[in-house]
């Protein structure tokens, strides 16, 4: 099954609870929360106190995407705030194996995010210990950017390696996801789709979630799963 995780980055922050309730009723499977520090990416968003507040008003798993320098320093705070899944970027993970191990030892699902310009081969050594990969299909920092087409081939290649090695690592994709590219992403091997602007930027976010769920089912490749 393919899961949809609305990214709250494009939501109305002054009425976040209503926005969360809306996508929950529409069938969203998780909430994607973008954490930016103004150093690793050119934007600043939210920190652990906001994650802790969101945790109190939703039962959806919180998928926390850390786009920050020195993630090891802040991981314990995000785990305490209620993150169910944490992703760190390969580009600033000098001791990525240690970082992933520490997240998992806290009982939290661990993932590695990979920027559009980073080759997927950098992930191969740690694939067996990853719960998921977050393939960035835009350069991180902002919502509403144009989908980078080459991400589809990257997902396909990663999926081949995961399948050949009989691993359970899930591929998720983040950036510019919409109803148009969803079937191709699913066909390539993505099983968790993050979408911000396509949901919260739509006139009717409730319907937008439903349409993404429908679009994710349109591929024949899912029939045997
Ligand atoms: C980008 C973030 C994404 C972003 C996706 O830096 O990591 O999660 O919110 O938003 P859309 O779907 O609008 O590209
Ligand atoms: Zn993200």
PDB file of C-alpha atoms in Angstrom, residues 82-189:
ATOM      1  CA  UNK A  82       6.980  12.744  19.792  1.00  0.00           C
ATOM      2  CA  UNK A  83       8.567  12.053  16.400  1.00  0.00           C
ATOM      3  CA  UNK A  84       7.589   8.591  15.145  1.00  0.00           C
ATOM      4  CA  UNK A  85       9.914   8.715  12.157  1.00  0.00           C
ATOM      5  CA  UNK A  86      13.033  10.835  11.851  1.00  0.00           C
ATOM      6  CA  UNK A  87      15.045  11.510   8.721  1.00  0.00           C
ATOM      7  CA  UNK A  88      18.472  13.106   8.569  1.00  0.00           C
ATOM      8  CA  UNK A  89      20.341  14.174   5.446  1.00  0.00           C
ATOM      9  CA  UNK A  90      23.197  12.076   4.110  1.00  0.00           C
ATOM     10  CA  UNK A  91      24.936  15.295   3.037  1.00  0.00           C
ATOM     11  CA  UNK A  92      25.647  16.399   6.601  1.00  0.00           C
ATOM     12  CA  UNK A  93      25.818  13.025   8.307  1.00  0.00           C
ATOM     13  CA  UNK A  94      29.520  12.430   8.869  1.00  0.00           C
ATOM     14  CA  UNK A  95      28.805   9.475  11.142  1.00  0.00           C
ATOM     15  CA  UNK A  96      25.496   8.550   9.571  1.00  0.00           C
ATOM     16  CA  UNK A  97      25.662   4.928  10.775  1.00  0.00           C
ATOM     17  CA  UNK A  98      25.941   6.089  14.376  1.00  0.00           C
ATOM     18  CA  UNK A  99      23.148   8.638  13.916  1.00  0.00           C
ATOM     19  CA  UNK A 100      20.760   6.081  12.427  1.00  0.00           C
ATOM     20  CA  UNK A 101      21.614   3.546  15.134  1.00  0.00           C
ATOM     21  CA  UNK A 102      20.901   6.062  17.871  1.00  0.00           C
ATOM     22  CA  UNK A 103      17.492   6.954  16.410  1.00  0.00           C
ATOM     23  CA  UNK A 104      16.547   3.273  16.132  1.00  0.00           C
ATOM     24  CA  UNK A 105      17.711   2.465  19.622  1.00  0.00           C
ATOM     25  CA  UNK A 106      15.141   4.985  20.871  1.00  0.00           C
ATOM     26  CA  UNK A 107      12.411   2.968  19.124  1.00  0.00           C
ATOM     27  CA  UNK A 108      11.893   5.562  16.391  1.00  0.00           C
ATOM     28  CA  UNK A 109      11.905   4.711  12.682  1.00  0.00           C
ATOM     29  CA  UNK A 110      15.036   6.061  11.030  1.00  0.00           C
ATOM     30  CA  UNK A 111      15.516   7.355   7.527  1.00  0.00           C
ATOM     31  CA  UNK A 112      18.061   9.139   5.406  1.00  0.00           C
ATOM     32  CA  UNK A 113      17.141  11.973   3.059  1.00  0.00           C
ATOM     33  CA  UNK A 114      19.100  12.427  -0.139  1.00  0.00           C
ATOM     34  CA  UNK A 115      19.249  15.678  -2.105  1.00  0.00           C
ATOM     35  CA  UNK A 116      18.675  15.783  -5.887  1.00  0.00           C
ATOM     36  CA  UNK A 117      22.387  16.294  -6.568  1.00  0.00           C
ATOM     37  CA  UNK A 118      23.560  13.433  -4.353  1.00  0.00           C
ATOM     38  CA  UNK A 119      24.087  10.026  -5.981  1.00  0.00           C
ATOM     39  CA  UNK A 120      22.062   7.169  -4.464  1.00  0.00           C
ATOM     40  CA  UNK A 121      25.212   5.035  -4.132  1.00  0.00           C
ATOM     41  CA  UNK A 122      26.129   7.002  -0.983  1.00  0.00           C
ATOM     42  CA  UNK A 123      23.291   5.121   0.746  1.00  0.00           C
ATOM     43  CA  UNK A 124      24.223   1.580  -0.201  1.00  0.00           C
ATOM     44  CA  UNK A 125      26.345   0.722   2.857  1.00  0.00           C
ATOM     45  CA  UNK A 126      23.672   1.747   5.321  1.00  0.00           C
ATOM     46  CA  UNK A 127      20.617   0.496   3.402  1.00  0.00           C
ATOM     47  CA  UNK A 128      20.158  -2.610   5.605  1.00  0.00           C
ATOM     48  CA  UNK A 129      19.743  -0.531   8.766  1.00  0.00           C
ATOM     49  CA  UNK A 130      17.431   2.085   7.258  1.00  0.00           C
ATOM     50  CA  UNK A 131      13.685   1.932   7.808  1.00  0.00           C
ATOM     51  CA  UNK A 132      13.215   4.359   4.949  1.00  0.00           C
ATOM     52  CA  UNK A 133      14.872   6.629   2.419  1.00  0.00           C
ATOM     53  CA  UNK A 134      13.551  10.102   1.653  1.00  0.00           C
ATOM     54  CA  UNK A 135      14.350  10.911  -1.952  1.00  0.00           C
ATOM     55  CA  UNK A 136      14.261  14.682  -2.345  1.00  0.00           C
ATOM     56  CA  UNK A 137      12.629  15.589  -5.639  1.00  0.00           C
ATOM     57  CA  UNK A 138      13.282  19.314  -5.092  1.00  0.00           C
ATOM     58  CA  UNK A 139      16.228  21.077  -3.492  1.00  0.00           C
ATOM     59  CA  UNK A 140      15.105  21.323   0.127  1.00  0.00           C
ATOM     60  CA  UNK A 141      14.168  24.615   1.730  1.00  0.00           C
ATOM     61  CA  UNK A 142      10.774  25.599   0.404  1.00  0.00           C
ATOM     62  CA  UNK A 143       7.363  24.192  -0.450  1.00  0.00           C
ATOM     63  CA  UNK A 144       5.739  24.599  -3.835  1.00  0.00           C
ATOM     64  CA  UNK A 145       8.821  24.003  -6.003  1.00  0.00           C
ATOM     65  CA  UNK A 146       8.868  22.242  -9.351  1.00  0.00           C
ATOM     66  CA  UNK A 147       9.328  18.472  -9.313  1.00  0.00           C
ATOM     67  CA  UNK A 148      12.761  17.339 -10.604  1.00  0.00           C
ATOM     68  CA  UNK A 149      12.069  14.619 -13.176  1.00  0.00           C
ATOM     69  CA  UNK A 150      15.351  12.728 -12.697  1.00  0.00           C
ATOM     70  CA  UNK A 151      14.114  11.744  -9.224  1.00  0.00           C
ATOM     71  CA  UNK A 152      11.972   9.049 -10.824  1.00  0.00           C
ATOM     72  CA  UNK A 153      15.006   7.253 -12.194  1.00  0.00           C
ATOM     73  CA  UNK A 154      16.794   7.610  -8.863  1.00  0.00           C
ATOM     74  CA  UNK A 155      13.854   5.937  -7.119  1.00  0.00           C
ATOM     75  CA  UNK A 156      13.812   3.185  -9.731  1.00  0.00           C
ATOM     76  CA  UNK A 157      17.529   2.478  -9.220  1.00  0.00           C
ATOM     77  CA  UNK A 158      17.229   2.462  -5.442  1.00  0.00           C
ATOM     78  CA  UNK A 159      14.230   0.174  -5.663  1.00  0.00           C
ATOM     79  CA  UNK A 160      16.181  -2.272  -7.804  1.00  0.00           C
ATOM     80  CA  UNK A 161      18.993  -2.444  -5.247  1.00  0.00           C
ATOM     81  CA  UNK A 162      16.550  -2.861  -2.354  1.00  0.00           C
ATOM     82  CA  UNK A 163      14.649  -5.618  -4.175  1.00  0.00           C
ATOM     83  CA  UNK A 164      17.789  -7.459  -5.268  1.00  0.00           C
ATOM     84  CA  UNK A 165      19.183  -7.391  -1.751  1.00  0.00           C
ATOM     85  CA  UNK A 166      15.774  -8.418  -0.330  1.00  0.00           C
ATOM     86  CA  UNK A 167      15.706  -5.453   2.048  1.00  0.00           C
ATOM     87  CA  UNK A 168      12.637  -3.929   3.668  1.00  0.00           C
ATOM     88  CA  UNK A 169      13.695  -0.289   3.315  1.00  0.00           C
ATOM     89  CA  UNK A 170      10.766   1.862   2.211  1.00  0.00           C
ATOM     90  CA  UNK A 171      11.283   4.566  -0.388  1.00  0.00           C
ATOM     91  CA  UNK A 172       9.552   7.865   0.255  1.00  0.00           C
ATOM     92  CA  UNK A 173       9.641  10.920  -1.984  1.00  0.00           C
ATOM     93  CA  UNK A 174       9.427  14.578  -1.043  1.00  0.00           C
ATOM     94  CA  UNK A 175       9.008  17.665  -3.230  1.00  0.00           C
ATOM     95  CA  UNK A 176       6.643  18.662  -6.010  1.00  0.00           C
ATOM     96  CA  UNK A 177       4.556  15.510  -5.658  1.00  0.00           C
ATOM     97  CA  UNK A 178       1.120  15.832  -7.296  1.00  0.00           C
ATOM     98  CA  UNK A 179      -1.579  13.727  -8.951  1.00  0.00           C
ATOM     99  CA  UNK A 180       0.249  13.878 -12.277  1.00  0.00           C
ATOM    100  CA  UNK A 181       3.562  12.370 -11.154  1.00  0.00           C
ATOM    101  CA  UNK A 182       2.140  10.082  -8.436  1.00  0.00           C
ATOM    102  CA  UNK A 183       1.493   7.066 -10.716  1.00  0.00           C
ATOM    103  CA  UNK A 184       5.057   7.240 -12.088  1.00  0.00           C
ATOM    104  CA  UNK A 185       6.542   7.572  -8.596  1.00  0.00           C
ATOM    105  CA  UNK A 186       4.599   4.568  -7.344  1.00  0.00           C
ATOM    106  CA  UNK A 187       5.545   2.583 -10.427  1.00  0.00           C
ATOM    107  CA  UNK A 188       9.216   3.427  -9.799  1.00  0.00           C
ATOM    108  CA  UNK A 189       8.985   2.097  -6.239  1.00  0.00           C
TER     109      UNK A 189
END
